[in-house]
Coordinates of C-alpha atoms in Angstrom, one line a residue:
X1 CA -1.3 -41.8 -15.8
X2 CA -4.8 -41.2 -16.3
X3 CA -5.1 -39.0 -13.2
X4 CA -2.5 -36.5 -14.3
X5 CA -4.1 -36.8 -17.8
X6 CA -7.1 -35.4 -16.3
X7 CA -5.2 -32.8 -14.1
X8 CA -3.8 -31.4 -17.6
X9 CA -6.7 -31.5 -19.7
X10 CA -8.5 -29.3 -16.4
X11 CA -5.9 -26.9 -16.2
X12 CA -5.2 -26.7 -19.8
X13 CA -9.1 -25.8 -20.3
X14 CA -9.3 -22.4 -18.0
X15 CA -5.2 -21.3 -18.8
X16 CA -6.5 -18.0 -19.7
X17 CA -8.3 -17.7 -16.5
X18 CA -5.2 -17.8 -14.2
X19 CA -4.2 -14.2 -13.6
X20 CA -0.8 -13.9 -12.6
X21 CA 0.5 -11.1 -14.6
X22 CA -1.8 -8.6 -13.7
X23 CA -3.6 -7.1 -10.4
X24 CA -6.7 -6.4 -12.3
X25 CA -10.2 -7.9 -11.2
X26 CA -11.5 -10.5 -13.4
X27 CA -14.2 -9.7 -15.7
X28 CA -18.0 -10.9 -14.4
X29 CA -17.8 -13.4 -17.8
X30 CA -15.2 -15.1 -15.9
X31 CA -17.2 -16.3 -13.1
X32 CA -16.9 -20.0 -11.5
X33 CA -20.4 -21.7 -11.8
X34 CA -18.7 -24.0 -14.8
X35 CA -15.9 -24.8 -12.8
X36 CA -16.0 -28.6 -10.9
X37 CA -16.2 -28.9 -7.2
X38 CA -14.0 -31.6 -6.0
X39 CA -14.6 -33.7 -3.1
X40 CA -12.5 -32.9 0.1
X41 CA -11.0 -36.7 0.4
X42 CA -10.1 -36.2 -3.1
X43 CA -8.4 -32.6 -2.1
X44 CA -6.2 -34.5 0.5
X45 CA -5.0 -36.8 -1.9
X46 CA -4.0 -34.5 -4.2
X47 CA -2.5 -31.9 -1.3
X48 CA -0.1 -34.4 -0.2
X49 CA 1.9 -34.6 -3.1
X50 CA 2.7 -30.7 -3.0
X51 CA 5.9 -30.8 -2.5
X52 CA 9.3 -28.8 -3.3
X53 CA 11.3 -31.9 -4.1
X54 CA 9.0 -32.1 -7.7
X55 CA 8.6 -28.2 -8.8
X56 CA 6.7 -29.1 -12.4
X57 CA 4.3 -31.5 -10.5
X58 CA 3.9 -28.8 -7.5
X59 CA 3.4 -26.3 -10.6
X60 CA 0.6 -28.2 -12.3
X61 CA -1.4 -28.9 -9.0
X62 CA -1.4 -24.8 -7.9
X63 CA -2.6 -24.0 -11.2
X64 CA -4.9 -26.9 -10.5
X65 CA -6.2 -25.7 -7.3
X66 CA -6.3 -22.0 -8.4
X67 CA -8.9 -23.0 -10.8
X68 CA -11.2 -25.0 -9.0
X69 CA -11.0 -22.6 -5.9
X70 CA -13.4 -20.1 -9.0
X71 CA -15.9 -21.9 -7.6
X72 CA -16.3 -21.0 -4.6
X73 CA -18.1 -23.1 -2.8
X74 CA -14.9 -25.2 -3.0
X75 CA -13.6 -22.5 -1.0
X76 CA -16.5 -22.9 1.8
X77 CA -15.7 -26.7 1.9
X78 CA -12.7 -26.2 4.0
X79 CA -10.0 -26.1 1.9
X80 CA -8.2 -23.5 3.5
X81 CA -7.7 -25.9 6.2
X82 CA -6.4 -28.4 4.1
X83 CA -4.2 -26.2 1.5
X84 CA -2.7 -23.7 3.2
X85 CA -0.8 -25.3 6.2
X86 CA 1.3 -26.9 3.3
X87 CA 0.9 -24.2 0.6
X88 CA 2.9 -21.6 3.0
X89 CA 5.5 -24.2 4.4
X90 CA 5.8 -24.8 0.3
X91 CA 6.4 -20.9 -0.2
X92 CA 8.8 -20.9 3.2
X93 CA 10.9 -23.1 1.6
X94 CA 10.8 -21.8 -1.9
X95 CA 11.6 -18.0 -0.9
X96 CA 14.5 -19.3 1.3
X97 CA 15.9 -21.1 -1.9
X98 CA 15.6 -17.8 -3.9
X99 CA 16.7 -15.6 -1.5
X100 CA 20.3 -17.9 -1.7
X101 CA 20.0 -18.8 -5.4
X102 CA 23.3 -17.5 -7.7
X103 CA 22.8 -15.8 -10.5
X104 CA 24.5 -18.8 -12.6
X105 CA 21.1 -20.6 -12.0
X106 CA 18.9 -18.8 -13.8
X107 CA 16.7 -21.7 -14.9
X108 CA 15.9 -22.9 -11.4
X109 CA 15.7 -19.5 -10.0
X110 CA 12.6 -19.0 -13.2
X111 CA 11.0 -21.6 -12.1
X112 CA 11.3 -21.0 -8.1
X113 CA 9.3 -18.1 -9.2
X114 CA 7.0 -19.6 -10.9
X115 CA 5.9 -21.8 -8.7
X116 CA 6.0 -19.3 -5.7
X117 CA 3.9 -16.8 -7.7
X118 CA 1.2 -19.8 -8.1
X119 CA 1.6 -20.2 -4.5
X120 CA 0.8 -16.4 -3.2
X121 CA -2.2 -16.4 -6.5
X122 CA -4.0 -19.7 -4.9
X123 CA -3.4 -17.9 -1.1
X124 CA -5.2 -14.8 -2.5
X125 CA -8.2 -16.9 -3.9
X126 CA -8.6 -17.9 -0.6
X127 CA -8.1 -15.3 1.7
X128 CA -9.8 -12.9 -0.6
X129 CA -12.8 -14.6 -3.0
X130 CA -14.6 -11.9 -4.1
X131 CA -11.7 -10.1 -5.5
X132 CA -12.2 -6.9 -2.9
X133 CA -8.3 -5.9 -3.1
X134 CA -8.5 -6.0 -6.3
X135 CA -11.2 -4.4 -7.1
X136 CA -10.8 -1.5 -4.4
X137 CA -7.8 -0.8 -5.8
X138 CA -8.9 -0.3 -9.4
X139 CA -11.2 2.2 -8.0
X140 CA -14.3 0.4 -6.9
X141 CA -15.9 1.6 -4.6
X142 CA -17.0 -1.6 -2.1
X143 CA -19.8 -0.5 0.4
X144 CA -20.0 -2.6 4.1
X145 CA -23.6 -3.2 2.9
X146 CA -22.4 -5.2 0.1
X147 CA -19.6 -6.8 1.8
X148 CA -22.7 -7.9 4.3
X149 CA -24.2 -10.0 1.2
X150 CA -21.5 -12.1 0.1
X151 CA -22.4 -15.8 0.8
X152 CA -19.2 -17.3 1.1
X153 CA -16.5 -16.3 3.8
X154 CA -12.4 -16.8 3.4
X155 CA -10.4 -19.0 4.3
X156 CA -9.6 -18.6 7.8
X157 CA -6.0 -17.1 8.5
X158 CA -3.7 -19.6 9.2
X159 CA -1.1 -18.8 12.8
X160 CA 2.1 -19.2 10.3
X161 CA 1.3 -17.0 7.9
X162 CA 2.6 -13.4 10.2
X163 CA 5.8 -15.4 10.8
X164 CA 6.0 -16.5 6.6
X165 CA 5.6 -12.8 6.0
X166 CA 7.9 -11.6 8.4
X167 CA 10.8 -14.0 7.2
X168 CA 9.7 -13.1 3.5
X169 CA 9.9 -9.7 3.7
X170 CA 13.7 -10.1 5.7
X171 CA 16.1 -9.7 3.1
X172 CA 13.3 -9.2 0.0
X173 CA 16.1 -7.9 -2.0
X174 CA 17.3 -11.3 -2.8
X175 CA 13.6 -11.8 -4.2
X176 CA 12.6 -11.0 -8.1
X177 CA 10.6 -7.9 -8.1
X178 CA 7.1 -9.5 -9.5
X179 CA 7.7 -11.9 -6.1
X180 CA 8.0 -9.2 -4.3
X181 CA 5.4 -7.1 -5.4
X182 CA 2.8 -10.0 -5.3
X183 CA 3.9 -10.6 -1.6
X184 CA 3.0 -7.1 -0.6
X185 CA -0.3 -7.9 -3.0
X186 CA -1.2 -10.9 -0.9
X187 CA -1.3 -8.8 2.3
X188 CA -3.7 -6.0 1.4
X189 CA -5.7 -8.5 0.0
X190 CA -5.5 -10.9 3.1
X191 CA -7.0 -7.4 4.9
X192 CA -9.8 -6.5 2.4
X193 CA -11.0 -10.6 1.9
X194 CA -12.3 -10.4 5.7
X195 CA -12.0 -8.5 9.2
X196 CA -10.7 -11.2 11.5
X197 CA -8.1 -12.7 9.1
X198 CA -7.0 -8.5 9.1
X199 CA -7.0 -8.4 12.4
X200 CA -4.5 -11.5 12.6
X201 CA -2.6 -10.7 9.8
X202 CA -1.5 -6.8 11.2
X203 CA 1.4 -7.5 13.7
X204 CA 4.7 -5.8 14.8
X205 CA 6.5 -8.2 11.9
X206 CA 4.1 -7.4 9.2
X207 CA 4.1 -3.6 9.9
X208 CA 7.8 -3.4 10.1
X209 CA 8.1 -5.5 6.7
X210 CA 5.6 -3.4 5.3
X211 CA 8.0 -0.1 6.6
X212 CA 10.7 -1.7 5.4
X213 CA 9.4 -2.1 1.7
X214 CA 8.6 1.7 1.8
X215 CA 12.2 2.4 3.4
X216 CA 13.7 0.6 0.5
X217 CA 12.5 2.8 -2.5
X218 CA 15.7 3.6 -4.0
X219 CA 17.0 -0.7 -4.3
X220 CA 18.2 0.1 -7.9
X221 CA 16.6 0.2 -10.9
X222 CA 15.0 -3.2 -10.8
X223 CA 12.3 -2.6 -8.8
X224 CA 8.9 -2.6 -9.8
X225 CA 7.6 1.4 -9.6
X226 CA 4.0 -0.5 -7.7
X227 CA 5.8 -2.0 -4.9
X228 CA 5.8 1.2 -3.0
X229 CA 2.5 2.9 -3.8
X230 CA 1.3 -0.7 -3.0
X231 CA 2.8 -1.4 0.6
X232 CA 1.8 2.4 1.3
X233 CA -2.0 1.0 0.8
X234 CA -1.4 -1.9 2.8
X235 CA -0.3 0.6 5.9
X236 CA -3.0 2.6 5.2
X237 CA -5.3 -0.7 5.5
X238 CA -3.3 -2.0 8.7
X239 CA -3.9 1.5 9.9
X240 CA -8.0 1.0 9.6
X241 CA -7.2 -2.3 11.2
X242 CA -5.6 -1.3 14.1
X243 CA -7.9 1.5 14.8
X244 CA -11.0 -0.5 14.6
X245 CA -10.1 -3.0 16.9
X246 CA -11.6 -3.0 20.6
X247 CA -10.9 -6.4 22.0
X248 CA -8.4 -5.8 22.2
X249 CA -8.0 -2.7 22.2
X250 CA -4.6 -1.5 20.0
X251 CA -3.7 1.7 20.4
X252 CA 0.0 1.3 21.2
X253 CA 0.8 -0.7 17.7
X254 CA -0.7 2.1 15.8
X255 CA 1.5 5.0 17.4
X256 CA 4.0 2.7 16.6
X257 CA 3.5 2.5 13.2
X258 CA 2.7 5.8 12.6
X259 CA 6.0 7.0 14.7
X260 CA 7.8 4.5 11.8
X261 CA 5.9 6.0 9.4
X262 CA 6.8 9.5 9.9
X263 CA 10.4 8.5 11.0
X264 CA 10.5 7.4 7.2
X265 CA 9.0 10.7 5.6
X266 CA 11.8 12.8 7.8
X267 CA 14.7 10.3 7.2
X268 CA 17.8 12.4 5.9
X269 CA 17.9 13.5 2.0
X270 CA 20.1 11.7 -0.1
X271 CA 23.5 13.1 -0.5
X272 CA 25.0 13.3 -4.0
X273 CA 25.4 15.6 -7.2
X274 CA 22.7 13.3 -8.9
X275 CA 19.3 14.7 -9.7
X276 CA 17.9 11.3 -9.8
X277 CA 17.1 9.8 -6.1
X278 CA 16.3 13.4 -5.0
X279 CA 13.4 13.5 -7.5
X280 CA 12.6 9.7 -6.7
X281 CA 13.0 10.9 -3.1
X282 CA 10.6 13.8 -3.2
X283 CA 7.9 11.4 -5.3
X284 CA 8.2 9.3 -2.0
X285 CA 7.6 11.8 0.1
X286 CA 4.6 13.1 -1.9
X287 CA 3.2 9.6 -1.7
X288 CA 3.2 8.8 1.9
X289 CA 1.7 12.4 2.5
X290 CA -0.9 11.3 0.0
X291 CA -1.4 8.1 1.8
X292 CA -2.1 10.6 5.4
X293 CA -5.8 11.4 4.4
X294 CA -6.2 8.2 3.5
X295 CA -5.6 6.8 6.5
X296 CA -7.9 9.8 8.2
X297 CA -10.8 8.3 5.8
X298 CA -12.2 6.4 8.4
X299 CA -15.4 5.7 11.3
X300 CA -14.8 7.0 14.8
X301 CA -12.3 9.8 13.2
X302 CA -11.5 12.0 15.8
X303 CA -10.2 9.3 18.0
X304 CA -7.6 8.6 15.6
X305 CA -7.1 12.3 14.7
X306 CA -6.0 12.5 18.6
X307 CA -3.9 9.4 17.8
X308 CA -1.7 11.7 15.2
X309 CA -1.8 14.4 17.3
X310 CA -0.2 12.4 20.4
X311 CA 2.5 11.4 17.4
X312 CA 3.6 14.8 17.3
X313 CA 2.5 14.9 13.9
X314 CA 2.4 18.6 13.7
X315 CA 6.3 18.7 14.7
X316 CA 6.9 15.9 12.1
X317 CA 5.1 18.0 9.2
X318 CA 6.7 20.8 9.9
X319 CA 10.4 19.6 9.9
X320 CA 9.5 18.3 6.9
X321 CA 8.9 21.4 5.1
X322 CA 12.4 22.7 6.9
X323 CA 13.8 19.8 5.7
X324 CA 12.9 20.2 2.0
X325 CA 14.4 24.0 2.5
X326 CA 17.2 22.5 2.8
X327 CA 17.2 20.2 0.1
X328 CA 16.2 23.0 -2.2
X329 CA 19.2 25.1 -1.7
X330 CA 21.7 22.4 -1.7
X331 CA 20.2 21.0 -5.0
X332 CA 21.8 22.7 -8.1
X333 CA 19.4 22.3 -11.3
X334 CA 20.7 19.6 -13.9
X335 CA 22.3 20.5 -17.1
X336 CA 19.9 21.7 -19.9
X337 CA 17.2 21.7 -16.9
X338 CA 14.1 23.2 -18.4
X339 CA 11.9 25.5 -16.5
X340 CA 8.5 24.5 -15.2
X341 CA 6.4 25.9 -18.3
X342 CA 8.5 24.0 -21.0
X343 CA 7.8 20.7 -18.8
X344 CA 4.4 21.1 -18.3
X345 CA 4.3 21.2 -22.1
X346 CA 6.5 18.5 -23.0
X347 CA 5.9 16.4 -20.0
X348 CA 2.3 14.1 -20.8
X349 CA 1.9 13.5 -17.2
X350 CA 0.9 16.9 -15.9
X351 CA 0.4 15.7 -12.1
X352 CA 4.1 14.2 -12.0
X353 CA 5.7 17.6 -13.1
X354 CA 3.6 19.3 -10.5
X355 CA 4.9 16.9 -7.6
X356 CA 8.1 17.3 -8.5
X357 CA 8.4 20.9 -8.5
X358 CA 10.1 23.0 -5.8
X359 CA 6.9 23.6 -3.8
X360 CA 5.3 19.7 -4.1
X361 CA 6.4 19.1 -0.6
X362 CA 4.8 22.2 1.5
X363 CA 1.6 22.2 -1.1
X364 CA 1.3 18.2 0.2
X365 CA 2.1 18.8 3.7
X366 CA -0.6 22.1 3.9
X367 CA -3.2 19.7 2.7
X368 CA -2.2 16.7 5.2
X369 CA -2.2 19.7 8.1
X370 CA -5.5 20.4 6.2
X371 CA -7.2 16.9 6.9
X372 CA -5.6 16.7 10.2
X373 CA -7.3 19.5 11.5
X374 CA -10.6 19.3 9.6
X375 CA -13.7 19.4 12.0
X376 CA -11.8 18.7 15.1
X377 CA -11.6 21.8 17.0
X378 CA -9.4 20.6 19.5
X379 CA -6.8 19.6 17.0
X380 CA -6.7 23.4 15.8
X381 CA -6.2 24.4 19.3
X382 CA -3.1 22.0 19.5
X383 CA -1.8 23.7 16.3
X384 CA -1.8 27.0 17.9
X385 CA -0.2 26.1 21.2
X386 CA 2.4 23.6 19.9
X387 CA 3.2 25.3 16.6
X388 CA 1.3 28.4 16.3
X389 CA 0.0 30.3 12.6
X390 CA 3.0 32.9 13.0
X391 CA 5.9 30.2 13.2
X392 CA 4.3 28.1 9.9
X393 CA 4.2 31.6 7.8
X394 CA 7.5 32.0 9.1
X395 CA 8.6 28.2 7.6
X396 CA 6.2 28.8 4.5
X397 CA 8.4 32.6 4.1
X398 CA 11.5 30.5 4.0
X399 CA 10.6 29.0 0.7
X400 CA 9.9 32.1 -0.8
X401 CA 7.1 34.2 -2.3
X402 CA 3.6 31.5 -2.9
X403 CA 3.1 29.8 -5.3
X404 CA -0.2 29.6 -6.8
X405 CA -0.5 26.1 -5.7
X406 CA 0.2 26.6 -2.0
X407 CA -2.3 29.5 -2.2
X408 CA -4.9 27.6 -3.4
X409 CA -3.9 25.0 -0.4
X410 CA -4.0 27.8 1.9
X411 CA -7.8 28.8 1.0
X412 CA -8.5 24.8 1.2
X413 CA -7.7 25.0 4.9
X414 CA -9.6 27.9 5.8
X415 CA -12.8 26.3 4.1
X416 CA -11.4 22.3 4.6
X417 CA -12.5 21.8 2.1
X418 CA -12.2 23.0 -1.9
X419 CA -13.0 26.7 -2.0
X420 CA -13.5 26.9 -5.4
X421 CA -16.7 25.5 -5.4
X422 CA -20.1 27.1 -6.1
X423 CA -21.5 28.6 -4.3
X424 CA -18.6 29.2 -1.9
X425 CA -17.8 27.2 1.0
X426 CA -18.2 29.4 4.3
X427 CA -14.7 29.8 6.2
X428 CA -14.4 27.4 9.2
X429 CA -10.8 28.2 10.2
X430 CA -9.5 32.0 9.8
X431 CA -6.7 31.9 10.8
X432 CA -4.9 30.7 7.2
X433 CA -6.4 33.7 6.2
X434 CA -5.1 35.9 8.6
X435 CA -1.6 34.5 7.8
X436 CA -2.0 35.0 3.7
X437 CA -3.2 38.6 4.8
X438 CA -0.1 39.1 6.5
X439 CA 2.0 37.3 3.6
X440 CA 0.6 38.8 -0.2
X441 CA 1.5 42.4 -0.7
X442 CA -1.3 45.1 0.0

């Protein structure tokens, strides 16, 4: 009666604060201070009854919880310890249910969603308090020295929450997209909210699910366009994790992941007279090239520039630019298919002509070669013994006469860096230069 009066009248209060359609940071107006603390006996009363057997009651005490956890020194009181145990065995249970639920149940599939987006919202709150997924992600830019100040620290990571996102991500295309989506959320933010719960969280499950995800970009239509630009940042942040750990050391899960990873970017090209999943195709590839640097944006570089050489990632890169040879000649334009002029015009998005284009792939893969290579003079002396200058102007030749694009690619690599700037960069490598000496006409 008067206690779920109360629960309502809390809720119903800060409903605007409860962001679960977007992945945007909240606004600094939106801070906690006003928001109650509530005593922990009074937290284990009110756990208890979240339960899947009453969905609208399990509803109202997420939304519940998701607000008072604002405040975060609600979060500091242990309540990770309390919540979560039951909040992921709730989740288990309702992904299961909408992984088997029929279409003809609509209305109970709605609000299995509901509920399990609460669910994964409240998780984040706790794993991640001061929004750092988030707001990386937007663009922020979060330094370690301000990490260093934040006062209260996340929820520690429970032991069932690798083996909750394992099972979740088996079969995720029974799961509605925004589920999915804010599954693959949770994670990156479960890395960015604090090192140890990262270091837990990145396991053989989670990096496979995460592969997985990025393996299943053409699942139809239905799919929201984030989910894969989004678990591509999550391997790029389980990449940081697994190359900063050093007790113990885990060197042999990250040549596993990246020997997934580039498995993925050379799978076979779609076969088919449709123009459609070989464009969406060469987007993919173009963003888990993207995603390489990345990845290379990180302390103690060079050992994990030796990592991707002892990959084979030079071999990988180049089959790739082979590969999309291939693609190009078996690809026959579409009907009416305009030429690259008339779609920069009419196209508002200038970038996603550009990356669709014949040359996106080698222009990407020059500039991932590019940051593989830059300042690590043993990994240019790999190049040259395992590949060599002459046999990539001899795969480069294959496409054609340059494009301006690769060109400008080209002179990158030679200055690693951009060599347009002012005053010009000196030339660290010369061999690219030596090779578009050989290539542009006298």
């Amino acid at each position: 009666g008067y206690l779920q009066q109360w629960l309502e009248a809390l809720v119903g209060a800060f409903e605007n604060s409860i962001p679960l359609s977007s992945l945007e940071p909240r606004r600094p107006e939106e801070a906690g201070a006003e928001v109650p603390l509530l005593p922990l006996d009074a937290l284990h009363v009110l756990a208890e009854q979240l339960d899947a057997g009453d969905l609208e009651q399990a509803l109202l005490l997420l939304r519940l919880f998701i607000v008072l956890c604002r405040n975060l020194e609600n979060v500091e009181a242990g309540w990770g310890q309390v919540l979560l145990p039951r909040v992921l065995a709730l989740l288990t249970r309702l992904m299961a249910e909408l992984k088997g639920t029929p279409a003809s149940q609509e209305g109970r599939g709605l609000l299995l969603e509901n509920v399990a987006l609460h669910a994964l919202l409240l998780c984040e709150g706790l794993f991640d308090p001061y929004q750092t997924w988030r707001r990386q992600h937007s663009g922020e830019v979060i330094s370690s020295k301000e990490k260093s100040k934040y006062k209260f620290p996340p929820a520690a990571l429970p032991c069932e929450f690798s083996a909750f996102f394992r099972e979740s991500l088996q079969g995720a295309d029974g799961l509605p997209p925004m589920l999915l989506l804010r599954l693959v959320h949770l994670f990156g933010a479960v890395l960015a909210g604090g090192k140890e719960n990262g270091q837990m969280a990145v396991s053989a499950g989670s990096v496979q699910g995460l592969l997985g995800v990025v393996r299943g970009w053409d699942h139809g239509p239905a799919q929201d366009p984030r989910l894969v630009p989004l678990a591509l940042e999550a391997l790029v942040g389980a990449v940081h994790v697994l190359h900063a750990s050093r007790t113990p050391p885990r060197g042999p899960e990250l040549r596993t992941l990246l020997e997934g990873y580039f498995r993925i970017l050379n799978a076979d090209w779609p076969a088919g007279p449709s123009p459609g999943p070989e464009e969406a195709l060469v987007a993919l590839r173009v963003s888990m090239l993207d995603a390489i640097p990345r990845m290379l944006a990180c302390e103690d570089r060079p050992v994990l520039q030796a990592t991707f050489l002892s990959n084979n990632c030079f071999e990988h890169l180049t089959r790739l630019i082979q590969n999309s040879k291939l693609y190009l000649q078996a690809r026959a334009p579409p009907e009416g298919d305009s030429d690259l002029a008339t779609r920069l015009l009419t196209e508002p998005d200038v970038q996603k002509v550009l990356d669709q284009d014949t040359d996106a792939i080698v222009v990407h893969v020059v500039r991932v070669l590019t940051s593989i290579m830059s300042g690590s003079p043993s990994a240019k002396e790999v190049f040259k013994e395992r590949i060599g200058y002459p046999h990539l102007l001899e795969v480069l030749q294959s496409h054609g006469p340059p494009t301006r694009r690769l060109l400008q690619e080209l002179l990158n690599m030679a200055v690693e860096g951009d060599h347009s700037g002012c005053p010009p960069p000196p030339i660290v490598n010369e061999q690219p230069v030596l090779l578009l000496m050989q290539w542009l006409p006298a």
